[in-house]
mmCIF file of C-alpha atoms in Angstrom:
data_model
loop_
_atom_site.group_PDB
_atom_site.id
_atom_site.type_symbol
_atom_site.label_atom_id
_atom_site.label_comp_id
_atom_site.label_asym_id
_atom_site.label_seq_id
_atom_site.Cartn_x
_atom_site.Cartn_y
_atom_site.Cartn_z
ATOM 1 C CA MET A 13 -22.347 -4.010 4.594
ATOM 2 C CA LYS A 14 -23.260 -5.061 7.939
ATOM 3 C CA LYS A 15 -21.544 -3.073 10.781
ATOM 4 C CA ILE A 16 -20.976 -5.689 13.556
ATOM 5 C CA PHE A 17 -19.412 -4.074 16.380
ATOM 6 C CA ASN A 18 -16.701 -1.239 17.654
ATOM 7 C CA CYS A 19 -13.444 -2.858 17.814
ATOM 8 C CA SER A 20 -12.214 -0.153 20.835
ATOM 9 C CA LEU A 21 -12.910 -2.707 23.548
ATOM 10 C CA PHE A 22 -11.346 -5.494 21.948
ATOM 11 C CA SER A 23 -8.115 -3.277 21.206
ATOM 12 C CA ILE A 24 -7.959 -3.077 25.063
ATOM 13 C CA LEU A 25 -8.401 -6.112 26.200
ATOM 14 C CA LEU A 26 -5.674 -7.177 23.350
ATOM 15 C CA PHE A 27 -3.307 -4.497 24.796
ATOM 16 C CA ILE A 28 -3.847 -6.181 28.149
ATOM 17 C CA LEU A 29 -3.466 -9.885 27.332
ATOM 18 C CA LEU A 30 0.085 -8.466 25.423
ATOM 19 C CA GLY A 31 1.373 -7.214 28.734
ATOM 20 C CA MET A 32 0.483 -10.282 30.154
ATOM 21 C CA PHE A 33 2.569 -12.665 28.456
ATOM 22 C CA SER A 34 5.954 -12.255 26.978
ATOM 23 C CA THR A 35 5.073 -15.176 24.030
ATOM 24 C CA VAL A 36 3.700 -14.533 20.518
ATOM 25 C CA VAL A 37 -0.449 -13.851 20.819
ATOM 26 C CA PHE A 38 -2.454 -14.280 17.677
ATOM 27 C CA ALA A 39 -5.403 -12.530 17.308
ATOM 28 C CA ASN A 40 -7.072 -15.147 15.742
ATOM 29 C CA ASN A 41 -6.811 -17.068 18.716
ATOM 30 C CA LEU A 42 -7.900 -14.803 21.368
ATOM 31 C CA ASP A 43 -11.302 -16.193 21.192
ATOM 32 C CA GLY A 44 -11.391 -18.478 18.672
ATOM 33 C CA GLU A 45 -13.259 -16.193 16.764
ATOM 34 C CA ASP A 46 -12.292 -16.751 12.405
ATOM 35 C CA ILE A 47 -11.334 -12.857 11.513
ATOM 36 C CA SER A 48 -10.582 -13.568 8.012
ATOM 37 C CA ASN A 49 -12.852 -11.774 6.073
ATOM 38 C CA ARG A 50 -13.387 -8.875 8.516
ATOM 39 C CA LEU A 51 -12.444 -5.558 7.765
ATOM 40 C CA ILE A 52 -11.393 -2.766 10.212
ATOM 41 C CA CYS A 53 -12.071 1.285 9.414
ATOM 42 C CA TYR A 54 -9.610 3.507 11.366
ATOM 43 C CA ASP A 55 -11.247 6.678 11.817
ATOM 44 C CA VAL A 56 -8.100 9.140 12.135
ATOM 45 C CA ALA A 57 -9.847 12.428 13.684
ATOM 46 C CA THR A 58 -11.057 9.905 16.737
ATOM 47 C CA GLY A 59 -8.596 7.133 16.977
ATOM 48 C CA THR A 60 -11.928 4.859 17.022
ATOM 49 C CA GLU A 61 -11.590 1.519 14.639
ATOM 50 C CA GLU A 62 -15.017 0.122 13.279
ATOM 51 C CA CYS A 63 -15.301 -4.292 12.020
ATOM 52 C CA TYR A 64 -17.172 -4.405 9.244
ATOM 53 C CA ASP A 65 -17.891 -8.245 8.338
ATOM 54 C CA LEU A 66 -17.423 -9.205 4.695
ATOM 55 C CA ASP A 67 -19.442 -13.133 4.977
ATOM 56 C CA GLU A 68 -22.633 -12.047 3.606
ATOM 57 C CA ILE A 69 -20.468 -11.338 0.639
ATOM 58 C CA GLN A 70 -19.617 -15.471 -0.960
ATOM 59 C CA PRO A 71 -15.495 -15.215 -1.441
ATOM 60 C CA GLN A 72 -15.803 -15.383 -5.186
ATOM 61 C CA PHE A 73 -12.527 -14.914 -5.847
ATOM 62 C CA TYR A 74 -12.620 -15.856 -9.576
ATOM 63 C CA ASN A 75 -15.549 -14.427 -10.631
ATOM 64 C CA GLU A 76 -14.843 -11.052 -13.123
ATOM 65 C CA ILE A 77 -15.647 -8.018 -11.659
ATOM 66 C CA VAL A 78 -14.709 -5.057 -12.444
ATOM 67 C CA GLY A 79 -15.108 -2.313 -9.202
ATOM 68 C CA CYS A 80 -14.147 0.733 -11.019
ATOM 69 C CA GLU A 81 -13.065 2.015 -14.572
ATOM 70 C CA ALA A 82 -9.884 3.687 -15.171
ATOM 71 C CA GLN A 83 -9.868 7.159 -14.994
ATOM 72 C CA GLU A 84 -7.742 9.796 -16.482
ATOM 73 C CA ALA A 85 -6.901 13.368 -14.812
ATOM 74 C CA THR A 86 -9.160 16.114 -15.678
ATOM 75 C CA GLU A 87 -7.327 18.676 -14.809
ATOM 76 C CA LEU A 88 -3.578 18.354 -15.132
ATOM 77 C CA VAL A 89 -1.826 20.055 -12.994
ATOM 78 C CA GLU A 90 1.709 21.929 -13.349
ATOM 79 C CA ASP A 91 4.566 20.539 -10.961
ATOM 80 C CA HIS A 92 4.998 21.639 -7.796
ATOM 81 C CA LYS A 93 8.520 22.802 -6.344
ATOM 82 C CA LEU A 94 9.508 20.076 -2.697
ATOM 83 C CA SER A 95 11.447 23.015 -0.424
ATOM 84 C CA GLU A 96 14.740 21.681 0.550
ATOM 85 C CA GLN A 97 13.847 20.204 3.695
ATOM 86 C CA GLU A 98 10.670 18.256 2.474
ATOM 87 C CA LEU A 99 13.319 16.984 0.105
ATOM 88 C CA ALA A 100 15.593 16.224 2.760
ATOM 89 C CA ASP A 101 12.913 13.987 4.610
ATOM 90 C CA ILE A 102 12.006 11.918 1.782
ATOM 91 C CA LYS A 103 15.762 11.015 1.135
ATOM 92 C CA GLU A 104 16.233 10.163 4.504
ATOM 93 C CA ALA A 105 13.285 7.913 4.404
ATOM 94 C CA ASP A 106 14.410 6.568 1.366
ATOM 95 C CA LYS A 107 17.777 5.849 3.522
ATOM 96 C CA ASN A 108 15.741 4.365 6.179
ATOM 97 C CA THR A 109 13.550 1.674 4.315
ATOM 98 C CA MET A 110 16.608 0.675 2.813
ATOM 99 C CA GLU A 111 18.626 0.187 5.799
ATOM 100 C CA ARG A 112 15.728 -1.560 7.263
ATOM 101 C CA ASP A 113 15.394 -3.617 4.028
ATOM 102 C CA GLY A 114 19.266 -4.580 4.459
ATOM 103 C CA ILE A 115 20.331 -2.235 1.394
ATOM 104 C CA ASP A 116 23.729 -1.040 2.134
ATOM 105 C CA SER A 117 23.140 2.836 2.812
ATOM 106 C CA GLU A 118 26.710 3.824 1.671
ATOM 107 C CA LEU A 119 26.124 2.442 -1.589
ATOM 108 C CA LEU A 120 22.586 5.115 -1.451
ATOM 109 C CA ASP A 121 24.671 8.071 -0.547
ATOM 110 C CA GLU A 122 26.976 7.426 -3.347
ATOM 111 C CA GLY A 123 24.466 6.965 -5.597
ATOM 112 C CA ILE A 124 25.388 3.635 -7.097
ATOM 113 C CA GLU A 125 22.798 1.024 -8.160
ATOM 114 C CA PRO A 126 23.750 -2.244 -5.810
ATOM 115 C CA TYR A 127 21.689 -4.706 -7.461
ATOM 116 C CA ALA A 128 20.743 -4.773 -11.260
ATOM 117 C CA SER A 129 17.702 -3.092 -13.140
ATOM 118 C CA GLY A 130 15.907 -6.343 -12.769
ATOM 119 C CA ASN A 131 13.997 -6.050 -15.830
ATOM 120 C CA ARG A 132 12.602 -2.795 -14.559
ATOM 121 C CA PHE A 133 12.843 0.680 -16.903
ATOM 122 C CA LEU A 134 13.166 4.458 -15.535
ATOM 123 C CA VAL A 135 9.892 6.500 -16.857
ATOM 124 C CA PRO A 136 11.745 9.108 -18.229
ATOM 125 C CA ASN A 137 10.645 12.290 -16.596
ATOM 126 C CA ALA A 138 8.295 13.884 -19.876
ATOM 127 C CA ASN A 139 6.382 10.246 -19.871
ATOM 128 C CA LEU A 140 5.503 11.379 -15.930
ATOM 129 C CA LYS A 141 2.225 13.601 -17.707
ATOM 130 C CA GLU A 142 1.013 10.757 -19.409
ATOM 131 C CA PHE A 143 -1.674 7.784 -18.123
ATOM 132 C CA PRO A 144 -1.076 5.525 -15.907
ATOM 133 C CA TYR A 145 2.029 7.106 -14.785
ATOM 134 C CA TYR A 146 0.871 10.194 -12.524
ATOM 135 C CA THR A 147 -1.829 7.882 -10.767
ATOM 136 C CA VAL A 148 1.195 6.790 -8.956
ATOM 137 C CA ALA A 149 2.442 7.828 -5.702
ATOM 138 C CA LYS A 150 5.439 8.217 -3.326
ATOM 139 C CA LEU A 151 4.685 7.390 -0.138
ATOM 140 C CA MET A 152 5.986 9.001 3.400
ATOM 141 C CA TYR A 153 5.051 8.196 6.543
ATOM 142 C CA SER A 154 6.242 7.994 10.194
ATOM 143 C CA GLY A 155 6.310 4.470 12.425
ATOM 144 C CA GLN A 156 8.406 3.428 15.769
ATOM 145 C CA ASN A 157 11.517 1.363 14.704
ATOM 146 C CA LYS A 158 11.759 -1.631 17.117
ATOM 147 C CA VAL A 159 15.769 -1.377 16.997
ATOM 148 C CA ASN A 160 16.040 1.616 18.620
ATOM 149 C CA GLY A 161 12.649 2.226 19.326
ATOM 150 C CA ASN A 162 12.581 6.283 17.626
ATOM 151 C CA THR A 163 10.631 7.369 15.614
ATOM 152 C CA LEU A 164 11.768 7.676 11.800
ATOM 153 C CA ASN A 165 10.008 8.753 8.419
ATOM 154 C CA TYR A 166 10.073 5.650 5.698
ATOM 155 C CA THR A 167 8.893 5.432 1.872
ATOM 156 C CA ALA A 168 6.649 2.990 -0.108
ATOM 157 C CA THR A 169 4.502 3.314 -3.598
ATOM 158 C CA GLY A 170 0.997 3.910 -3.554
ATOM 159 C CA PHE A 171 -1.845 4.189 -6.576
ATOM 160 C CA ALA A 172 -5.239 6.142 -6.812
ATOM 161 C CA LEU A 173 -7.854 3.543 -7.008
ATOM 162 C CA GLY A 174 -11.575 5.063 -7.028
ATOM 163 C CA LYS A 175 -12.882 8.731 -6.039
ATOM 164 C CA LYS A 176 -11.023 8.993 -2.677
ATOM 165 C CA LEU A 177 -8.847 6.190 -2.472
ATOM 166 C CA CYS A 178 -4.594 5.495 -1.856
ATOM 167 C CA ALA A 179 -4.056 1.472 -2.532
ATOM 168 C CA THR A 180 -0.800 0.484 -0.811
ATOM 169 C CA ALA A 181 0.516 -2.755 1.319
ATOM 170 C CA ALA A 182 -1.176 -3.079 4.737
ATOM 171 C CA HIS A 183 3.129 -3.174 5.765
ATOM 172 C CA CYS A 184 3.360 0.738 4.711
ATOM 173 C CA ILE A 185 0.160 1.583 6.953
ATOM 174 C CA PHE A 186 1.778 -0.095 10.639
ATOM 175 C CA ASP A 187 4.580 0.524 11.977
ATOM 176 C CA GLY A 188 7.255 -1.765 13.973
ATOM 177 C CA ALA A 189 5.242 -2.341 16.966
ATOM 178 C CA GLY A 190 1.451 -2.443 15.217
ATOM 179 C CA ASN A 191 0.617 0.871 15.562
ATOM 180 C CA ILE A 192 -1.344 3.107 12.551
ATOM 181 C CA VAL A 193 1.566 5.430 10.940
ATOM 182 C CA THR A 194 1.329 8.814 10.934
ATOM 183 C CA ASN A 195 2.528 11.370 9.000
ATOM 184 C CA PHE A 196 1.284 9.934 6.012
ATOM 185 C CA LYS A 197 1.610 11.718 2.799
ATOM 186 C CA ALA A 198 1.332 10.708 -1.011
ATOM 187 C CA TYR A 199 3.583 12.763 -3.406
ATOM 188 C CA TYR A 200 1.764 12.035 -6.730
ATOM 189 C CA ARG A 201 4.418 12.172 -10.217
ATOM 190 C CA TYR A 202 7.156 12.545 -7.778
ATOM 191 C CA ASN A 203 10.643 12.812 -9.620
ATOM 192 C CA GLY A 204 13.433 12.931 -6.774
ATOM 193 C CA VAL A 205 16.022 13.991 -8.835
ATOM 194 C CA LYS A 206 14.252 16.782 -9.698
ATOM 195 C CA GLY A 207 12.882 18.057 -6.433
ATOM 196 C CA THR A 208 9.519 17.903 -8.175
ATOM 197 C CA TYR A 209 5.995 16.855 -7.603
ATOM 198 C CA SER A 210 2.196 16.904 -9.107
ATOM 199 C CA CYS A 211 -0.428 16.191 -6.153
ATOM 200 C CA ILE A 212 0.112 15.744 -2.547
ATOM 201 C CA GLY A 213 -2.381 13.355 -0.957
ATOM 202 C CA GLN A 214 -2.618 14.255 2.884
ATOM 203 C CA ASN A 215 -4.670 14.417 6.052
ATOM 204 C CA PRO A 216 -6.260 10.993 5.606
ATOM 205 C CA GLU A 217 -9.526 10.185 7.070
ATOM 206 C CA LYS A 218 -9.520 6.714 7.545
ATOM 207 C CA PHE A 219 -7.342 3.663 6.599
ATOM 208 C CA ILE A 220 -9.406 0.503 5.770
ATOM 209 C CA TYR A 221 -7.515 -2.870 6.392
ATOM 210 C CA TYR A 222 -8.023 -6.581 7.298
ATOM 211 C CA GLU A 223 -8.306 -7.395 10.662
ATOM 212 C CA ALA A 224 -6.528 -10.857 10.255
ATOM 213 C CA TYR A 225 -3.360 -8.343 9.046
ATOM 214 C CA LYS A 226 -2.437 -8.271 12.461
ATOM 215 C CA GLU A 227 -1.582 -11.456 13.053
ATOM 216 C CA GLY A 228 0.115 -10.923 16.487
ATOM 217 C CA ILE A 229 2.981 -10.005 18.529
ATOM 218 C CA SER A 230 6.320 -11.059 19.070
ATOM 219 C CA SER A 231 8.185 -11.189 22.417
ATOM 220 C CA GLY A 232 10.140 -8.101 21.385
ATOM 221 C CA GLY A 233 6.632 -6.515 21.017
ATOM 222 C CA GLU A 234 7.228 -6.254 17.371
ATOM 223 C CA LEU A 235 3.898 -6.678 14.611
ATOM 224 C CA ILE A 236 3.761 -9.875 12.835
ATOM 225 C CA GLY A 237 2.150 -9.167 9.865
ATOM 226 C CA ASP A 238 0.166 -12.093 8.182
ATOM 227 C CA ILE A 239 1.044 -11.735 4.025
ATOM 228 C CA ASN A 240 -2.131 -13.136 2.968
ATOM 229 C CA TYR A 241 -4.135 -9.818 4.181
ATOM 230 C CA ASP A 242 -1.297 -7.170 3.112
ATOM 231 C CA ILE A 243 -3.600 -4.735 1.660
ATOM 232 C CA ALA A 244 -4.642 -1.217 3.016
ATOM 233 C CA PHE A 245 -6.784 1.431 1.071
ATOM 234 C CA VAL A 246 -5.836 4.918 2.807
ATOM 235 C CA VAL A 247 -9.343 7.396 2.134
ATOM 236 C CA TRP A 248 -8.453 10.566 1.863
ATOM 237 C CA SER A 249 -10.421 13.762 3.485
ATOM 238 C CA LYS A 250 -11.506 14.970 -0.292
ATOM 239 C CA SER A 251 -11.277 13.635 -3.521
ATOM 240 C CA ILE A 252 -8.149 14.212 -5.375
ATOM 241 C CA VAL A 253 -8.919 12.515 -8.398
ATOM 242 C CA SER A 254 -9.286 15.336 -10.851
ATOM 243 C CA LYS A 255 -5.585 15.717 -10.634
ATOM 244 C CA THR A 256 -4.419 12.073 -10.386
ATOM 245 C CA GLY A 257 -6.649 9.877 -12.266
ATOM 246 C CA CYS A 258 -6.918 6.664 -11.183
ATOM 247 C CA LEU A 259 -6.580 2.983 -12.160
ATOM 248 C CA GLY A 260 -9.348 0.566 -12.587
ATOM 249 C CA ALA A 261 -9.831 -2.792 -10.161
ATOM 250 C CA THR A 262 -10.586 -6.151 -10.932
ATOM 251 C CA SER A 263 -10.656 -9.387 -9.195
ATOM 252 C CA ASP A 264 -9.940 -11.224 -12.408
ATOM 253 C CA VAL A 265 -6.178 -12.229 -12.721
ATOM 254 C CA LYS A 266 -5.071 -15.949 -13.735
ATOM 255 C CA VAL A 267 -2.164 -17.405 -14.584
ATOM 256 C CA ASN A 268 -0.147 -16.803 -17.297
ATOM 257 C CA ASP A 269 -1.805 -13.344 -17.894
ATOM 258 C CA THR A 270 0.287 -10.252 -17.760
ATOM 259 C CA VAL A 271 0.976 -7.846 -15.071
ATOM 260 C CA ASN A 272 2.480 -4.322 -15.154
ATOM 261 C CA THR A 273 3.959 -2.319 -12.520
ATOM 262 C CA LEU A 274 4.863 0.536 -11.444
ATOM 263 C CA GLY A 275 6.857 1.931 -8.113
ATOM 264 C CA TYR A 276 9.886 3.480 -6.349
ATOM 265 C CA PRO A 277 12.391 0.825 -6.425
ATOM 266 C CA GLY A 278 15.214 1.711 -3.797
ATOM 267 C CA ASP A 279 18.479 -0.061 -5.189
ATOM 268 C CA LEU A 280 17.519 1.649 -8.023
ATOM 269 C CA LYS A 281 18.341 5.738 -8.163
ATOM 270 C CA SER A 282 17.897 5.707 -4.508
ATOM 271 C CA GLY A 283 14.548 5.330 -4.807
ATOM 272 C CA LEU A 284 13.995 8.668 -6.738
ATOM 273 C CA ARG A 285 12.398 7.429 -9.637
ATOM 274 C CA LEU A 286 9.786 6.251 -11.140
ATOM 275 C CA TYR A 287 10.074 2.428 -12.580
ATOM 276 C CA ARG A 288 7.912 0.680 -14.846
ATOM 277 C CA ALA A 289 8.319 -3.140 -15.444
ATOM 278 C CA THR A 290 6.432 -5.663 -17.195
ATOM 279 C CA GLY A 291 5.909 -9.956 -16.171
ATOM 280 C CA THR A 292 4.032 -13.075 -16.569
ATOM 281 C CA VAL A 293 1.295 -14.329 -13.616
ATOM 282 C CA SER A 294 3.236 -17.280 -12.417
ATOM 283 C CA SER A 295 0.632 -18.688 -9.788
ATOM 284 C CA VAL A 296 -2.421 -17.527 -8.236
ATOM 285 C CA SER A 297 -4.335 -18.574 -4.934
ATOM 286 C CA ASP A 298 -7.635 -17.093 -3.435
ATOM 287 C CA LEU A 299 -5.800 -14.150 -1.846
ATOM 288 C CA ARG A 300 -2.343 -13.928 -2.955
ATOM 289 C CA LEU A 301 -0.070 -14.324 -6.523
ATOM 290 C CA SER A 302 3.349 -14.452 -7.981
ATOM 291 C CA TYR A 303 4.811 -13.275 -10.880
ATOM 292 C CA VAL A 304 8.181 -13.566 -12.984
ATOM 293 C CA GLY A 305 9.944 -11.207 -15.742
ATOM 294 C CA PHE A 306 11.257 -8.405 -13.449
ATOM 295 C CA SER A 307 12.629 -8.040 -9.837
ATOM 296 C CA THR A 308 11.901 -6.178 -6.891
ATOM 297 C CA ALA A 309 12.969 -4.036 -3.712
ATOM 298 C CA GLY A 310 12.527 -2.260 -0.584
ATOM 299 C CA GLY A 311 10.741 0.743 -1.647
ATOM 300 C CA GLN A 312 7.937 -1.155 -4.362
ATOM 301 C CA SER A 313 6.089 -2.551 -1.853
ATOM 302 C CA GLY A 314 2.387 -1.182 -2.448
ATOM 303 C CA SER A 315 3.176 -0.506 -5.943
ATOM 304 C CA PRO A 316 -0.232 -1.459 -8.555
ATOM 305 C CA LEU A 317 -0.374 -4.775 -9.978
ATOM 306 C CA TYR A 318 -2.552 -4.304 -13.320
ATOM 307 C CA ASN A 319 -3.499 -5.732 -16.479
ATOM 308 C CA ASP A 320 -2.701 -4.318 -20.076
ATOM 309 C CA ALA A 321 -6.337 -2.043 -19.531
ATOM 310 C CA TYR A 322 -5.278 -0.426 -16.289
ATOM 311 C CA PHE A 323 -6.831 -2.567 -14.243
ATOM 312 C CA ALA A 324 -5.495 -3.024 -10.576
ATOM 313 C CA PHE A 325 -5.994 -6.852 -9.726
ATOM 314 C CA GLY A 326 -3.512 -6.888 -7.191
ATOM 315 C CA VAL A 327 -0.947 -5.035 -4.779
ATOM 316 C CA HIS A 328 2.866 -6.009 -4.363
ATOM 317 C CA THR A 329 4.265 -7.150 -1.312
ATOM 318 C CA HIS A 330 7.063 -8.955 -0.800
ATOM 319 C CA SER A 331 10.152 -10.336 -3.220
ATOM 320 C CA GLY A 332 10.194 -13.349 -5.204
ATOM 321 C CA PRO A 333 8.282 -11.090 -6.259
ATOM 322 C CA SER A 334 4.504 -11.504 -5.060
ATOM 323 C CA GLY A 335 1.594 -9.640 -3.988
ATOM 324 C CA ARG A 336 -1.830 -9.457 -2.371
ATOM 325 C CA ARG A 337 -5.020 -10.034 -4.747
ATOM 326 C CA ILE A 338 -8.373 -7.314 -4.639
ATOM 327 C CA ASP A 339 -9.988 -10.000 -4.404
ATOM 328 C CA TYR A 340 -13.556 -10.063 -5.146
ATOM 329 C CA GLY A 341 -15.177 -9.408 -1.459
ATOM 330 C CA VAL A 342 -12.802 -6.310 -0.425
ATOM 331 C CA LEU A 343 -13.375 -4.942 -4.251
ATOM 332 C CA SER A 344 -17.886 -5.668 -3.550
ATOM 333 C CA TRP A 345 -17.354 -3.729 0.000
ATOM 334 C CA LEU A 346 -15.565 -0.929 -1.795
ATOM 335 C CA GLN A 347 -17.898 -0.781 -4.244
ATOM 336 C CA SER A 348 -21.010 -0.781 -2.000
ATOM 337 C CA ASN A 349 -20.116 1.961 0.564
ATOM 338 C CA GLY A 350 -18.608 4.184 -2.149
ATOM 339 C CA TYR A 351 -15.233 4.375 -1.952
ATOM 340 C CA ILE A 352 -14.408 3.177 -5.547
#
């Protein structure tokens, strides 16, 4: 697709404008330009952004397009043991995430499950070596906390997609101040009780997201994210799909379709274990979808939403529960640019 311009100058101008006004500034309105169909590729090494216009791709949201096939791992590796410090860091990040999302940390410290399981079922450790469970990762990353200004670790869920991608929610790659998070890691086949994982994704090369997600900055300096664009893709510096496998991807989803999900909910086992759930798609719009049949909690953001043929059609983002579709435009762009 056509690269339209380098966004560094735009980012500088936005920063200046934000410093001049205490009210909310919406990026969409700075020059009246419609940025709803624009992708940003953030290069980690250079700290630069490039913008790609998807307007060449007509938003055929209900087309039945398959972007990539599901793939099983070709070299299933044995579990690796986390160091005591690594495990402590992840558990602390779980605690930070749950406190941010309003779950009592004292309950987590005591190992109590504060909410009902909500039709979410624990994936036994023996099953973690089976497809599609090993395609899902526990994410950990560092970002600024807007309450106290400290840099803290947080957790979420992501999943392998295509050759080099980890798909997740956009709000999992930005901190409270609107900065790209740092120290981003994905622990595939993570089991926090045993302190093990199979493969780690780290040192991202790029972060891909919709520019329209960064809707604005509040008067308190906090990022306002647009849930309609709450989807992101992390590009690893090298392919690890032989060890992680990957889900397929499709833009085809309809009301009453079956929806499956896998993730690390913080209200169950304190985010230490992988849980599965199955429900029904209850509504579908151009960009969003909602579903019934199971509940969700903090830590599950970024979980895959996939059908019984293991094709992901969305990413879980919010309670309700609801998620962001993998739409025709972004799927076509990822495919044509060799990411899937």
